[in-house]
Amino acid sequence: MKKICILIPSLEPGYQLIQYVRELNTIENVNIVVVNDGSSKEYEKIFLQLERFYNCYVIHHLYNKGKGQALKTGYRFIQTHLSKCQRIICVDCDGQHSLFDIKNIIKKMDEQNNLCTMGVRQFKFFKVPLKSWIGNRLSSFLLFLICGYWLEDTQTGLRGYDYQLLDSLLKIHGQRFEYEMNALVVLLKQGILDTTEIQTIYYHHNQHSHFRPIQDTWLIIKNLYLPFCLYTSFSFLCFIVDWLLFISFYFL
């Protein structure tokens, strides 16, 4: 079986992360990398306990840099210290991604030799927190405008990558939640994104999520849609200039 690395970006997690890592450690040939993205001192006990687990590595940011930077820190650590890992599975620290779904993604990648497999949740209005439903619907619509591809769940943190993609993933722009959206665009344009359905799990109505509905949605829009708007505006401006020149020369 191929060696696996589970990467967990983490900001001020609950104590359930300790049990979650214990469960993940039952996966065969697994290493676990937890990136503490600038959590306050009251969470030090949690990370100290995680460091005691076999094959679990904890990396610390001195201050909060955002989920995108936390993922990149994990990718660099894997390249430097765990280069024998052939599959990198990114999961969230709040336990939303079940052990069953993680194993299923690993199995699917092995059987189909996929470079990237993403776990996709099914969003039904009355079964998910409102801000999650709005955020996903908006980002799905923006992704469709950019790539012509409708993806039900653009904000899932459960993503499986082949080791050879790490260099490309490190070059993708973004520091916070917009990074994962930018990665989707790149992977879709390369034609290497595969999906599989996973459970939709929210603990305590997702109250521990660090997604900022206004700020992070704006970052997603700015990174995805603003270049398209600028290109369209510039093209229209060029048309106006050409038309004015044509009229001027015609009358001359």
Short mmCIF file of C-alpha atoms in Angstrom, two decimals:
data_model
loop_
_atom_site.label_atom_id
_atom_site.label_comp_id
_atom_site.label_asym_id
_atom_site.label_seq_id
_atom_site.Cartn_x
_atom_site.Cartn_y
_atom_site.Cartn_z
CA MET A 1 0.00 0.00 0.00
CA LYS A 2 1.23 3.52 -0.82
CA LYS A 3 2.42 5.78 2.00
CA ILE A 4 -0.15 8.40 3.01
CA CYS A 5 0.20 11.81 4.63
CA ILE A 6 -2.81 13.44 6.29
CA LEU A 7 -2.42 17.23 6.39
CA ILE A 8 -4.52 19.19 8.91
CA PRO A 9 -4.42 23.02 8.94
CA SER A 10 -5.62 24.02 12.38
CA LEU A 11 -6.62 27.26 14.08
CA GLU A 12 -7.77 27.10 17.71
CA PRO A 13 -9.22 23.58 17.50
CA GLY A 14 -11.40 21.83 20.04
CA TYR A 15 -10.23 18.86 22.10
CA GLN A 16 -12.03 16.55 19.67
CA LEU A 17 -9.01 17.00 17.37
CA ILE A 18 -7.02 14.71 19.68
CA GLN A 19 -9.48 11.85 19.25
CA TYR A 20 -9.71 12.62 15.53
CA VAL A 21 -5.94 12.27 15.09
CA ARG A 22 -6.05 9.04 17.11
CA GLU A 23 -8.58 7.65 14.61
CA LEU A 24 -6.59 8.85 11.60
CA ASN A 25 -3.51 7.14 12.98
CA THR A 26 -5.22 3.78 12.40
CA ILE A 27 -4.85 4.22 8.62
CA GLU A 28 -2.15 1.93 7.25
CA ASN A 29 1.21 3.55 6.33
CA VAL A 30 0.07 6.99 7.48
CA ASN A 31 1.89 10.10 8.64
CA ILE A 32 -0.03 13.05 10.06
CA VAL A 33 1.05 16.69 9.76
CA VAL A 34 -0.81 19.31 11.83
CA VAL A 35 -0.14 22.99 11.14
CA ASN A 36 -0.97 25.23 14.09
CA ASP A 37 -1.86 28.45 12.30
CA GLY A 38 -1.16 30.92 15.11
CA SER A 39 -3.56 29.60 17.76
CA SER A 40 -3.54 31.44 21.10
CA LYS A 41 -1.64 30.04 24.09
CA GLU A 42 -4.70 28.42 25.65
CA TYR A 43 -4.60 25.80 22.87
CA GLU A 44 -0.98 24.76 23.49
CA LYS A 45 -2.09 21.72 25.53
CA ILE A 46 -3.94 20.30 22.53
CA PHE A 47 -0.93 20.57 20.23
CA LEU A 48 1.41 19.17 22.89
CA GLN A 49 -0.77 16.07 23.15
CA LEU A 50 -0.82 15.71 19.36
CA GLU A 51 2.99 15.74 19.26
CA ARG A 52 3.01 12.61 21.44
CA PHE A 53 1.23 10.54 18.81
CA TYR A 54 3.35 8.20 16.74
CA ASN A 55 4.03 9.58 13.24
CA CYS A 56 2.31 12.89 14.04
CA TYR A 57 4.21 16.11 13.35
CA VAL A 58 3.08 19.54 14.55
CA ILE A 59 4.30 22.72 12.86
CA HIS A 60 3.66 26.13 14.43
CA HIS A 61 3.00 29.54 12.87
CA LEU A 62 3.86 32.36 15.28
CA TYR A 63 0.77 34.24 14.11
CA ASN A 64 -2.28 33.49 12.01
CA LYS A 65 -1.39 33.45 8.30
CA GLY A 66 -4.56 31.92 6.87
CA LYS A 67 -5.58 28.46 5.71
CA GLY A 68 -3.86 28.80 2.34
CA GLN A 69 -0.51 29.54 3.96
CA ALA A 70 -1.02 26.76 6.50
CA LEU A 71 -1.54 24.28 3.66
CA LYS A 72 1.59 25.54 1.87
CA THR A 73 3.61 25.18 5.08
CA GLY A 74 2.42 21.59 5.28
CA TYR A 75 3.29 20.92 1.62
CA ARG A 76 6.84 22.22 2.14
CA PHE A 77 7.29 20.11 5.26
CA ILE A 78 6.12 17.01 3.40
CA GLN A 79 8.53 17.69 0.53
CA THR A 80 11.42 18.13 2.95
CA HIS A 81 10.77 15.45 5.56
CA LEU A 82 8.13 13.04 4.20
CA SER A 83 9.00 12.79 0.51
CA LYS A 84 8.19 9.07 0.46
CA CYS A 85 4.48 9.85 0.96
CA GLN A 86 2.75 9.34 -2.39
CA ARG A 87 -0.71 10.60 -1.39
CA ILE A 88 -1.46 13.81 0.54
CA ILE A 89 -4.95 14.01 2.01
CA CYS A 90 -6.00 17.43 3.32
CA VAL A 91 -8.70 17.44 5.99
CA ASP A 92 -10.23 20.04 8.31
CA CYS A 93 -9.52 20.05 12.03
CA ASP A 94 -13.17 20.12 13.14
CA GLY A 95 -13.91 16.46 12.39
CA GLN A 96 -16.22 17.13 9.43
CA HIS A 97 -14.45 14.49 7.36
CA SER A 98 -15.13 10.95 8.50
CA LEU A 99 -12.53 8.20 8.59
CA PHE A 100 -14.70 6.22 6.17
CA ASP A 101 -14.70 9.02 3.57
CA ILE A 102 -10.95 9.57 3.90
CA LYS A 103 -10.25 5.88 3.36
CA ASN A 104 -12.63 5.88 0.40
CA ILE A 105 -10.74 8.73 -1.28
CA ILE A 106 -7.42 6.94 -0.73
CA LYS A 107 -8.88 3.75 -2.21
CA LYS A 108 -10.32 5.56 -5.21
CA MET A 109 -7.03 7.32 -5.95
CA ASP A 110 -5.17 4.01 -5.81
CA GLU A 111 -7.68 2.13 -7.98
CA GLN A 112 -8.05 4.86 -10.63
CA ASN A 113 -4.57 6.35 -10.30
CA ASN A 114 -6.06 9.85 -9.94
CA LEU A 115 -3.83 12.85 -9.39
CA CYS A 116 -6.53 14.70 -7.46
CA THR A 117 -9.76 13.52 -5.84
CA MET A 118 -12.00 15.86 -3.88
CA GLY A 119 -14.74 14.93 -1.43
CA VAL A 120 -17.99 16.71 -2.36
CA ARG A 121 -20.90 17.26 0.03
CA GLN A 122 -24.51 17.58 -1.09
CA PHE A 123 -25.97 20.91 0.06
CA LYS A 124 -29.63 20.98 1.00
CA PHE A 125 -30.90 24.29 2.29
CA PHE A 126 -32.48 23.07 5.54
CA LYS A 127 -29.67 20.65 6.45
CA VAL A 128 -26.62 22.94 6.51
CA PRO A 129 -25.76 26.23 8.30
CA LEU A 130 -27.02 29.25 6.37
CA LYS A 131 -23.62 30.91 5.88
CA SER A 132 -22.20 27.64 4.51
CA TRP A 133 -25.11 27.27 2.07
CA ILE A 134 -24.79 30.88 0.84
CA GLY A 135 -21.00 30.71 0.56
CA ASN A 136 -21.05 27.48 -1.42
CA ARG A 137 -23.81 28.56 -3.78
CA LEU A 138 -22.06 31.85 -4.53
CA SER A 139 -18.65 30.27 -5.07
CA SER A 140 -20.16 27.47 -7.20
CA PHE A 141 -21.78 30.11 -9.43
CA LEU A 142 -18.52 32.08 -9.74
CA LEU A 143 -16.60 28.92 -10.59
CA PHE A 144 -19.16 28.11 -13.29
CA LEU A 145 -18.73 31.59 -14.83
CA ILE A 146 -14.96 31.20 -14.92
CA CYS A 147 -14.56 27.54 -15.90
CA GLY A 148 -17.97 26.48 -17.24
CA TYR A 149 -18.02 23.68 -14.65
CA TRP A 150 -20.66 23.37 -11.93
CA LEU A 151 -19.26 21.95 -8.71
CA GLU A 152 -21.73 21.31 -5.90
CA ASP A 153 -19.20 21.86 -3.11
CA THR A 154 -16.34 24.30 -3.71
CA GLN A 155 -15.37 24.79 -0.06
CA THR A 156 -14.74 21.24 1.04
CA GLY A 157 -11.44 20.78 2.83
CA LEU A 158 -11.25 17.06 2.04
CA ARG A 159 -8.90 16.90 -0.93
CA GLY A 160 -6.53 14.16 -2.02
CA TYR A 161 -3.43 15.00 -4.06
CA ASP A 162 -0.69 12.95 -5.64
CA TYR A 163 2.78 13.91 -4.39
CA GLN A 164 3.82 15.17 -7.85
CA LEU A 165 1.25 18.03 -7.61
CA LEU A 166 2.91 19.70 -4.62
CA ASP A 167 5.16 21.98 -6.68
CA SER A 168 2.15 23.24 -8.63
CA LEU A 169 0.06 23.68 -5.47
CA LEU A 170 2.80 25.78 -3.87
CA LYS A 171 2.74 28.20 -6.82
CA ILE A 172 -0.99 28.92 -6.59
CA HIS A 173 -1.81 32.39 -5.30
CA GLY A 174 -3.73 32.91 -2.06
CA GLN A 175 -3.23 33.00 1.69
CA ARG A 176 -6.64 32.31 3.18
CA PHE A 177 -9.81 30.53 2.05
CA GLU A 178 -9.48 31.96 -1.46
CA TYR A 179 -6.44 29.71 -1.97
CA GLU A 180 -8.58 26.56 -2.19
CA MET A 181 -10.85 28.22 -4.76
CA ASN A 182 -7.85 29.28 -6.83
CA ALA A 183 -6.56 25.71 -6.66
CA LEU A 184 -9.89 24.43 -8.01
CA VAL A 185 -9.62 26.72 -11.04
CA VAL A 186 -6.08 25.52 -11.79
CA LEU A 187 -6.97 21.84 -11.40
CA LEU A 188 -10.10 22.16 -13.55
CA LYS A 189 -8.19 23.92 -16.32
CA GLN A 190 -5.62 21.12 -16.23
CA GLY A 191 -8.42 18.53 -16.41
CA ILE A 192 -7.16 16.47 -13.48
CA LEU A 193 -9.88 17.06 -10.87
CA ASP A 194 -12.01 14.08 -9.85
CA THR A 195 -14.76 14.10 -7.22
CA THR A 196 -16.52 11.64 -4.97
CA GLU A 197 -19.54 12.17 -2.72
CA ILE A 198 -18.95 12.31 1.04
CA GLN A 199 -21.09 12.76 4.13
CA THR A 200 -22.28 16.24 5.08
CA ILE A 201 -21.26 16.62 8.72
CA TYR A 202 -21.54 19.80 10.79
CA TYR A 203 -20.79 19.82 14.50
CA HIS A 204 -22.60 22.45 16.61
CA HIS A 205 -23.93 24.12 13.43
CA ASN A 206 -20.37 24.86 12.29
CA GLN A 207 -19.91 27.50 14.99
CA HIS A 208 -16.16 26.74 15.21
CA SER A 209 -15.57 27.54 11.54
CA HIS A 210 -13.12 30.37 10.92
CA PHE A 211 -14.62 31.20 7.52
CA ARG A 212 -15.47 34.92 7.44
CA PRO A 213 -18.61 35.26 5.29
CA ILE A 214 -17.99 38.85 4.11
CA GLN A 215 -14.19 39.13 4.01
CA ASP A 216 -13.45 35.65 2.62
CA THR A 217 -16.28 35.78 0.08
CA TRP A 218 -14.87 39.09 -1.16
CA LEU A 219 -11.40 37.53 -1.45
CA ILE A 220 -12.87 34.72 -3.53
CA ILE A 221 -14.73 37.17 -5.79
CA LYS A 222 -11.68 39.42 -6.12
CA ASN A 223 -9.37 36.58 -7.08
CA LEU A 224 -11.75 34.84 -9.46
CA TYR A 225 -14.08 37.38 -11.00
CA LEU A 226 -12.22 40.70 -10.82
CA PRO A 227 -9.65 39.77 -13.54
CA PHE A 228 -12.55 38.75 -15.80
CA CYS A 229 -14.33 42.07 -15.17
CA LEU A 230 -11.15 44.04 -15.82
CA TYR A 231 -10.54 42.16 -19.05
CA THR A 232 -14.12 42.78 -20.19
CA SER A 233 -13.96 46.47 -19.27
CA PHE A 234 -10.66 46.93 -21.05
CA SER A 235 -12.01 45.19 -24.16
CA PHE A 236 -15.07 47.45 -24.16
CA LEU A 237 -12.86 50.53 -23.73
CA CYS A 238 -10.76 49.46 -26.72
CA PHE A 239 -13.95 49.08 -28.75
CA ILE A 240 -15.04 52.63 -27.86
CA VAL A 241 -11.63 54.03 -28.81
CA ASP A 242 -11.66 52.15 -32.14
CA TRP A 243 -15.20 53.35 -32.87
CA LEU A 244 -14.34 57.01 -32.11
CA LEU A 245 -11.24 56.81 -34.30
CA PHE A 246 -13.28 55.28 -37.12
CA ILE A 247 -15.91 58.06 -36.92
CA SER A 248 -13.22 60.76 -36.77
CA PHE A 249 -11.39 59.45 -39.84
CA TYR A 250 -14.67 58.95 -41.70
CA PHE A 251 -15.64 62.62 -41.36
CA LEU A 252 -12.10 63.76 -42.12
#
